[in-house]
PDB file of C-alpha atoms in Angstrom:
ATOM      1  CA  MET A   1     311.696 157.912 168.560  1.00 70.00           C
ATOM      2  CA  LYS A   2     310.442 160.449 165.702  1.00 86.00           C
ATOM      3  CA  THR A   3     310.478 158.553 162.146  1.00 88.00           C
ATOM      4  CA  LEU A   4     312.419 161.441 160.175  1.00 89.00           C
ATOM      5  CA  ILE A   5     312.722 159.437 156.665  1.00 90.00           C
ATOM      6  CA  GLN A   6     310.997 156.667 155.067  1.00 93.00           C
ATOM      7  CA  THR A   7     311.487 154.465 151.424  1.00 95.00           C
ATOM      8  CA  LYS A   8     308.446 152.908 150.601  1.00 95.00           C
ATOM      9  CA  SER A   9     308.639 149.481 148.356  1.00 96.00           C
ATOM     10  CA  ILE A  10     311.522 151.551 146.032  1.00 96.00           C
ATOM     11  CA  GLU A  11     312.348 150.120 142.772  1.00 96.00           C
ATOM     12  CA  MET A  12     314.900 151.204 140.371  1.00 95.00           C
ATOM     13  CA  LYS A  13     315.593 150.014 136.672  1.00 92.00           C
ATOM     14  CA  TYR A  14     318.032 150.839 134.105  1.00 86.00           C
ATOM     15  CA  ALA A  15     316.700 149.673 130.598  1.00 82.00           C
ATOM     16  CA  ASP A  16     316.277 146.028 131.366  1.00 79.00           C
ATOM     17  CA  LYS A  17     318.386 145.766 134.445  1.00 85.00           C
ATOM     18  CA  ARG A  18     317.111 146.075 138.097  1.00 87.00           C
ATOM     19  CA  ALA A  19     319.284 148.021 140.196  1.00 92.00           C
ATOM     20  CA  LEU A  20     316.761 147.971 143.412  1.00 95.00           C
ATOM     21  CA  SER A  21     313.758 146.085 144.096  1.00 95.00           C
ATOM     22  CA  ASP A  22     311.386 146.662 147.161  1.00 95.00           C
ATOM     23  CA  ILE A  23     313.461 148.682 149.374  1.00 97.00           C
ATOM     24  CA  ASN A  24     311.719 149.723 152.618  1.00 97.00           C
ATOM     25  CA  MET A  25     313.833 152.004 155.170  1.00 96.00           C
ATOM     26  CA  THR A  26     312.989 153.628 157.891  1.00 95.00           C
ATOM     27  CA  ILE A  27     315.387 156.354 159.758  1.00 94.00           C
ATOM     28  CA  GLU A  28     314.715 157.913 163.031  1.00 94.00           C
ATOM     29  CA  SER A  29     315.739 160.928 164.077  1.00 93.00           C
ATOM     30  CA  GLY A  30     319.098 161.031 166.268  1.00 94.00           C
ATOM     31  CA  LYS A  31     320.374 157.826 164.770  1.00 96.00           C
ATOM     32  CA  ILE A  32     323.628 156.582 162.602  1.00 97.00           C
ATOM     33  CA  ILE A  33     322.893 154.245 160.076  1.00 97.00           C
ATOM     34  CA  GLY A  34     324.978 152.067 158.099  1.00 97.00           C
ATOM     35  CA  LEU A  35     323.795 151.062 154.588  1.00 97.00           C
ATOM     36  CA  LEU A  36     326.282 147.751 154.000  1.00 96.00           C
ATOM     37  CA  GLY A  37     327.388 146.104 151.118  1.00 93.00           C
ATOM     38  CA  PRO A  38     330.210 145.493 148.397  1.00 90.00           C
ATOM     39  CA  ASN A  39     330.706 147.199 145.306  1.00 88.00           C
ATOM     40  CA  GLY A  40     327.977 146.942 143.255  1.00 89.00           C
ATOM     41  CA  SER A  41     325.173 146.028 145.597  1.00 92.00           C
ATOM     42  CA  GLY A  42     322.967 149.158 144.903  1.00 94.00           C
ATOM     43  CA  LYS A  43     323.924 151.516 147.819  1.00 95.00           C
ATOM     44  CA  THR A  44     324.863 154.386 145.572  1.00 94.00           C
ATOM     45  CA  THR A  45     321.795 154.181 143.520  1.00 95.00           C
ATOM     46  CA  LEU A  46     319.613 154.326 146.887  1.00 96.00           C
ATOM     47  CA  MET A  47     321.941 156.997 148.434  1.00 94.00           C
ATOM     48  CA  LYS A  48     321.108 159.315 144.932  1.00 93.00           C
ATOM     49  CA  LEU A  49     317.321 158.166 145.198  1.00 93.00           C
ATOM     50  CA  ILE A  50     317.008 159.587 149.008  1.00 93.00           C
ATOM     51  CA  ALA A  51     319.089 162.650 147.973  1.00 91.00           C
ATOM     52  CA  GLY A  52     316.383 163.582 145.455  1.00 88.00           C
ATOM     53  CA  LEU A  53     319.080 163.266 142.543  1.00 89.00           C
ATOM     54  CA  LEU A  54     317.485 160.280 141.081  1.00 91.00           C
ATOM     55  CA  GLN A  55     313.894 159.491 140.212  1.00 91.00           C
ATOM     56  CA  PRO A  56     312.682 155.777 141.261  1.00 93.00           C
ATOM     57  CA  SER A  57     311.131 153.713 138.712  1.00 94.00           C
ATOM     58  CA  SER A  58     308.370 152.864 141.266  1.00 95.00           C
ATOM     59  CA  GLY A  59     307.773 153.780 145.147  1.00 95.00           C
ATOM     60  CA  TYR A  60     308.634 156.826 146.749  1.00 90.00           C
ATOM     61  CA  VAL A  61     310.811 158.220 149.498  1.00 90.00           C
ATOM     62  CA  ILE A  62     308.896 160.378 152.602  1.00 88.00           C
ATOM     63  CA  TYR A  63     310.996 163.286 153.094  1.00 82.00           C
ATOM     64  CA  PRO A  64     311.692 164.983 156.729  1.00 71.00           C
ATOM     65  CA  GLU A  65     308.729 166.802 157.945  1.00 68.00           C
ATOM     66  CA  ASN A  66     306.892 165.781 155.003  1.00 64.00           C
ATOM     67  CA  ALA A  67     309.172 167.848 152.649  1.00 66.00           C
ATOM     68  CA  ALA A  68     307.846 167.988 148.748  1.00 63.00           C
ATOM     69  CA  ARG A  69     310.416 166.382 146.552  1.00 65.00           C
ATOM     70  CA  GLY A  70     312.881 168.257 144.870  1.00 66.00           C
ATOM     71  CA  VAL A  71     314.119 171.542 146.327  1.00 69.00           C
ATOM     72  CA  GLU A  72     312.387 171.188 149.776  1.00 70.00           C
ATOM     73  CA  SER A  73     313.705 167.782 150.076  1.00 72.00           C
ATOM     74  CA  LYS A  74     316.978 168.870 149.080  1.00 74.00           C
ATOM     75  CA  ALA A  75     317.293 171.525 151.815  1.00 80.00           C
ATOM     76  CA  ALA A  76     316.432 168.836 154.219  1.00 84.00           C
ATOM     77  CA  ILE A  77     319.581 166.543 153.467  1.00 92.00           C
ATOM     78  CA  SER A  78     323.274 167.041 153.127  1.00 95.00           C
ATOM     79  CA  PHE A  79     324.595 164.652 150.939  1.00 95.00           C
ATOM     80  CA  MET A  80     328.271 163.276 150.378  1.00 95.00           C
ATOM     81  CA  PRO A  81     328.839 161.883 147.115  1.00 91.00           C
ATOM     82  CA  ASP A  82     331.329 159.087 146.572  1.00 85.00           C
ATOM     83  CA  GLU A  83     333.533 161.490 144.331  1.00 84.00           C
ATOM     84  CA  LEU A  84     334.051 165.505 144.905  1.00 82.00           C
ATOM     85  CA  ARG A  85     332.931 166.913 141.546  1.00 85.00           C
ATOM     86  CA  PHE A  86     333.968 170.660 141.260  1.00 88.00           C
ATOM     87  CA  PRO A  87     335.610 172.751 138.141  1.00 88.00           C
ATOM     88  CA  GLY A  88     339.497 171.918 138.364  1.00 82.00           C
ATOM     89  CA  TYR A  89     340.054 175.853 138.675  1.00 90.00           C
ATOM     90  CA  MET A  90     338.571 176.007 142.167  1.00 94.00           C
ATOM     91  CA  THR A  91     340.336 175.874 145.456  1.00 96.00           C
ATOM     92  CA  VAL A  92     339.764 174.246 148.551  1.00 96.00           C
ATOM     93  CA  ALA A  93     338.660 177.926 150.034  1.00 96.00           C
ATOM     94  CA  ASP A  94     336.412 178.101 146.857  1.00 96.00           C
ATOM     95  CA  ALA A  95     334.567 175.196 147.516  1.00 96.00           C
ATOM     96  CA  PHE A  96     333.617 176.524 151.097  1.00 97.00           C
ATOM     97  CA  GLY A  97     332.606 179.774 149.859  1.00 96.00           C
ATOM     98  CA  PHE A  98     330.759 178.019 147.358  1.00 96.00           C
ATOM     99  CA  TYR A  99     328.667 176.132 149.863  1.00 96.00           C
ATOM    100  CA  SER A 100     328.287 179.142 151.733  1.00 97.00           C
ATOM    101  CA  ASP A 101     326.780 180.820 149.346  1.00 96.00           C
ATOM    102  CA  MET A 102     324.434 178.337 147.793  1.00 93.00           C
ATOM    103  CA  TYR A 103     323.058 176.785 151.391  1.00 94.00           C
ATOM    104  CA  PRO A 104     321.480 178.762 153.813  1.00 94.00           C
ATOM    105  CA  ASP A 105     321.804 176.398 156.617  1.00 95.00           C
ATOM    106  CA  TYR A 106     325.651 176.782 155.988  1.00 97.00           C
ATOM    107  CA  SER A 107     327.600 177.427 159.313  1.00 97.00           C
ATOM    108  CA  LYS A 108     331.180 178.702 159.422  1.00 96.00           C
ATOM    109  CA  ILE A 109     331.446 177.635 162.845  1.00 97.00           C
ATOM    110  CA  ARG A 110     330.611 173.959 161.825  1.00 97.00           C
ATOM    111  CA  ALA A 111     332.901 174.242 158.901  1.00 97.00           C
ATOM    112  CA  GLU A 112     335.916 175.493 160.627  1.00 96.00           C
ATOM    113  CA  GLN A 113     335.554 172.886 163.597  1.00 96.00           C
ATOM    114  CA  MET A 114     335.454 170.389 160.385  1.00 96.00           C
ATOM    115  CA  ARG A 115     338.603 171.800 159.009  1.00 95.00           C
ATOM    116  CA  GLU A 116     340.322 171.493 162.366  1.00 95.00           C
ATOM    117  CA  LEU A 117     339.026 167.867 163.224  1.00 94.00           C
ATOM    118  CA  LEU A 118     340.486 166.650 159.727  1.00 93.00           C
ATOM    119  CA  ASN A 119     343.562 168.929 159.436  1.00 92.00           C
ATOM    120  CA  ILE A 120     342.272 170.870 156.378  1.00 93.00           C
ATOM    121  CA  ASP A 121     344.863 173.625 155.854  1.00 87.00           C
ATOM    122  CA  ASN A 122     345.457 174.072 152.142  1.00 82.00           C
ATOM    123  CA  SER A 123     343.088 176.886 151.441  1.00 88.00           C
ATOM    124  CA  LYS A 124     344.922 178.059 148.354  1.00 92.00           C
ATOM    125  CA  ALA A 125     345.315 174.215 147.102  1.00 93.00           C
ATOM    126  CA  LYS A 126     343.471 173.638 143.723  1.00 94.00           C
ATOM    127  CA  LEU A 127     341.033 170.857 144.450  1.00 93.00           C
ATOM    128  CA  LYS A 128     342.492 168.941 141.096  1.00 92.00           C
ATOM    129  CA  THR A 129     346.010 169.001 142.993  1.00 93.00           C
ATOM    130  CA  LEU A 130     344.544 167.052 145.896  1.00 91.00           C
ATOM    131  CA  SER A 131     345.050 163.358 146.582  1.00 89.00           C
ATOM    132  CA  LYS A 132     342.086 160.725 146.919  1.00 88.00           C
ATOM    133  CA  GLY A 133     342.140 161.104 150.774  1.00 88.00           C
ATOM    134  CA  GLN A 134     342.739 164.998 150.977  1.00 90.00           C
ATOM    135  CA  LYS A 135     339.754 165.125 148.361  1.00 91.00           C
ATOM    136  CA  GLU A 136     337.434 162.848 150.905  1.00 91.00           C
ATOM    137  CA  ARG A 137     338.050 164.833 154.046  1.00 93.00           C
ATOM    138  CA  VAL A 138     337.311 168.006 152.027  1.00 95.00           C
ATOM    139  CA  ALA A 139     334.003 166.609 151.335  1.00 94.00           C
ATOM    140  CA  LEU A 140     333.084 165.242 154.550  1.00 96.00           C
ATOM    141  CA  ALA A 141     333.956 168.901 155.838  1.00 96.00           C
ATOM    142  CA  LEU A 142     332.018 170.351 153.456  1.00 97.00           C
ATOM    143  CA  THR A 143     328.756 167.969 154.057  1.00 97.00           C
ATOM    144  CA  PHE A 144     328.574 168.693 157.835  1.00 97.00           C
ATOM    145  CA  SER A 145     329.400 172.345 157.331  1.00 97.00           C
ATOM    146  CA  ARG A 146     325.552 172.496 156.984  1.00 96.00           C
ATOM    147  CA  GLN A 147     323.274 172.105 160.007  1.00 95.00           C
ATOM    148  CA  THR A 148     320.167 169.894 159.052  1.00 92.00           C
ATOM    149  CA  LYS A 149     318.226 166.862 159.414  1.00 90.00           C
ATOM    150  CA  LEU A 150     319.807 164.165 157.544  1.00 94.00           C
ATOM    151  CA  TYR A 151     323.410 163.666 156.352  1.00 96.00           C
ATOM    152  CA  LEU A 152     324.110 160.909 153.343  1.00 97.00           C
ATOM    153  CA  LEU A 153     327.960 159.720 153.306  1.00 97.00           C
ATOM    154  CA  ASP A 154     328.267 157.269 150.166  1.00 95.00           C
ATOM    155  CA  GLU A 155     331.710 155.675 151.030  1.00 93.00           C
ATOM    156  CA  PRO A 156     333.411 158.431 153.263  1.00 93.00           C
ATOM    157  CA  LEU A 157     336.379 156.255 154.106  1.00 89.00           C
ATOM    158  CA  GLY A 158     337.512 155.568 150.477  1.00 80.00           C
ATOM    159  CA  GLY A 159     341.400 156.547 150.140  1.00 76.00           C
ATOM    160  CA  ILE A 160     341.971 157.332 153.548  1.00 84.00           C
ATOM    161  CA  ASP A 161     344.610 155.630 155.551  1.00 85.00           C
ATOM    162  CA  PRO A 162     344.258 154.119 158.983  1.00 85.00           C
ATOM    163  CA  VAL A 163     344.742 157.003 161.006  1.00 85.00           C
ATOM    164  CA  GLY A 164     342.699 159.122 158.605  1.00 86.00           C
ATOM    165  CA  LYS A 165     339.804 156.804 159.067  1.00 90.00           C
ATOM    166  CA  LYS A 166     339.778 157.131 162.968  1.00 91.00           C
ATOM    167  CA  LYS A 167     339.773 160.742 162.678  1.00 91.00           C
ATOM    168  CA  ILE A 168     336.948 160.569 160.388  1.00 93.00           C
ATOM    169  CA  VAL A 169     334.934 158.135 162.311  1.00 94.00           C
ATOM    170  CA  ASP A 170     335.511 160.644 165.650  1.00 94.00           C
ATOM    171  CA  ALA A 171     334.449 163.405 163.304  1.00 95.00           C
ATOM    172  CA  ILE A 172     331.191 162.202 162.072  1.00 95.00           C
ATOM    173  CA  LEU A 173     330.362 161.330 165.996  1.00 94.00           C
ATOM    174  CA  THR A 174     331.186 165.016 167.079  1.00 94.00           C
ATOM    175  CA  MET A 175     329.554 166.610 164.212  1.00 94.00           C
ATOM    176  CA  GLN A 176     326.060 165.072 164.739  1.00 93.00           C
ATOM    177  CA  LEU A 177     323.154 166.894 166.004  1.00 89.00           C
ATOM    178  CA  ASP A 178     320.975 165.558 168.497  1.00 87.00           C
ATOM    179  CA  ASP A 179     318.096 165.635 166.007  1.00 87.00           C
ATOM    180  CA  SER A 180     319.849 164.794 162.953  1.00 92.00           C
ATOM    181  CA  SER A 181     320.579 160.998 161.454  1.00 95.00           C
ATOM    182  CA  ILE A 182     323.560 160.090 159.296  1.00 97.00           C
ATOM    183  CA  VAL A 183     323.396 157.532 156.681  1.00 97.00           C
ATOM    184  CA  ILE A 184     326.695 155.879 155.758  1.00 97.00           C
ATOM    185  CA  SER A 185     327.285 153.572 152.831  1.00 96.00           C
ATOM    186  CA  THR A 186     330.575 151.481 152.925  1.00 93.00           C
ATOM    187  CA  HIS A 187     332.111 148.056 152.625  1.00 89.00           C
ATOM    188  CA  LEU A 188     334.706 148.596 154.990  1.00 89.00           C
ATOM    189  CA  VAL A 189     332.391 147.577 158.109  1.00 92.00           C
ATOM    190  CA  LYS A 190     335.474 147.058 160.732  1.00 91.00           C
ATOM    191  CA  ASP A 191     336.494 150.522 160.409  1.00 89.00           C
ATOM    192  CA  ILE A 192     333.452 152.247 161.573  1.00 94.00           C
ATOM    193  CA  GLU A 193     331.031 149.802 162.923  1.00 94.00           C
ATOM    194  CA  ARG A 194     331.237 151.238 166.498  1.00 93.00           C
ATOM    195  CA  ILE A 195     329.330 154.077 165.811  1.00 95.00           C
ATOM    196  CA  PHE A 196     326.398 152.598 163.952  1.00 97.00           C
ATOM    197  CA  ASP A 197     322.878 152.023 165.447  1.00 96.00           C
ATOM    198  CA  GLY A 198     321.407 150.244 163.186  1.00 97.00           C
ATOM    199  CA  VAL A 199     322.478 148.692 159.711  1.00 97.00           C
ATOM    200  CA  TYR A 200     320.634 147.517 156.263  1.00 97.00           C
ATOM    201  CA  PHE A 201     322.645 144.731 154.340  1.00 97.00           C
ATOM    202  CA  ILE A 202     322.284 145.719 150.638  1.00 96.00           C
ATOM    203  CA  SER A 203     322.804 142.585 148.263  1.00 94.00           C
ATOM    204  CA  ASN A 204     322.223 142.576 144.401  1.00 92.00           C
ATOM    205  CA  GLY A 205     319.769 145.823 144.823  1.00 94.00           C
ATOM    206  CA  ASN A 206     317.864 143.991 147.708  1.00 95.00           C
ATOM    207  CA  ILE A 207     317.599 144.226 151.704  1.00 96.00           C
ATOM    208  CA  ALA A 208     319.420 141.229 152.566  1.00 95.00           C
ATOM    209  CA  PHE A 209     319.425 142.055 156.337  1.00 95.00           C
ATOM    210  CA  SER A 210     318.366 145.036 158.426  1.00 96.00           C
ATOM    211  CA  GLY A 211     318.353 145.422 162.300  1.00 94.00           C
ATOM    212  CA  ASP A 212     319.292 147.230 165.378  1.00 95.00           C
ATOM    213  CA  CYS A 213     323.096 146.722 166.196  1.00 95.00           C
ATOM    214  CA  ASP A 214     322.700 146.569 169.982  1.00 93.00           C
ATOM    215  CA  GLU A 215     320.114 143.942 170.069  1.00 94.00           C
ATOM    216  CA  MET A 216     321.915 142.003 167.044  1.00 90.00           C
ATOM    217  CA  ARG A 217     324.725 141.615 169.667  1.00 89.00           C
ATOM    218  CA  GLU A 218     323.051 140.698 172.526  1.00 91.00           C
ATOM    219  CA  GLN A 219     320.641 137.961 170.705  1.00 90.00           C
ATOM    220  CA  SER A 220     323.251 136.600 168.621  1.00 88.00           C
ATOM    221  CA  GLY A 221     326.746 137.475 170.082  1.00 90.00           C
ATOM    222  CA  LYS A 222     327.867 138.646 166.741  1.00 91.00           C
ATOM    223  CA  THR A 223     329.738 142.232 165.812  1.00 93.00           C
ATOM    224  CA  VAL A 224     328.606 144.160 162.800  1.00 94.00           C
ATOM    225  CA  GLU A 225     331.203 142.944 160.618  1.00 93.00           C
ATOM    226  CA  GLN A 226     330.651 138.773 161.853  1.00 93.00           C
ATOM    227  CA  LYS A 227     327.123 139.506 160.732  1.00 93.00           C
ATOM    228  CA  TYR A 228     328.264 141.153 157.361  1.00 93.00           C
ATOM    229  CA  LEU A 229     330.755 137.899 156.627  1.00 92.00           C
ATOM    230  CA  GLU A 230     327.832 135.490 157.498  1.00 91.00           C
ATOM    231  CA  VAL A 231     325.142 137.320 155.310  1.00 90.00           C
ATOM    232  CA  PHE A 232     327.771 137.904 152.213  1.00 89.00           C
ATOM    233  CA  ASP A 233     329.815 134.471 152.972  1.00 79.00           C
ATOM    234  CA  TYR A 234     333.052 136.377 152.579  1.00 57.00           C
ATOM    235  CA  GLU A 235     336.286 135.296 154.180  1.00 42.00           C
ATOM    236  CA  SER A 236     337.431 138.880 154.769  1.00 44.00           C
ATOM    237  CA  ILE A 237     336.411 142.341 153.808  1.00 45.00           C
TER     238      ILE A 237
END
């Protein structure tokens, strides 16, 4: 299996606070990876570092096909942030038009497929008037409208009702390209664990556990959720 992206001894500090420490990850092509942990564990910071939006205090990221950090790395990655940020006057149609103009790898066919899968039919609606769940669906559709190597989804299930969560998970599976990988950060493990090939558990800025999901189930007889509860000592998620 081809290695798509790696992080090497990543550390991130804000003033005197350490947000991430000695993060070593390997993401292979064609995989869906869960980046799991409670809120505040460092998942979003790690996502932004991989996306090239932040510079680590030490360590480095090896990007797809050794792309240089910056324009080249961002061209290989489609990042869905935890909050959709566009000017308030923009409509849903404007957002898709922006992506079409901004990214050479934008695919109108993929965009329309995502809009159909997620029931996005309010093109004239202003983004600022949408509910949190509607914004999440638009953000996900925009992310997968690009045809690229790596998709980073930061908390894609936040604010989504149970039926909507299933549609989103099914859409992610549908839109994955054969040679692309998807990294999904979340603490809502039960809703999405069925699609993970591997997981990294993040606790207080450190990797507390990592592994292949099928091997974990075979060796320990535990689901991803059960392992998550064990590692974080939670009674429920």
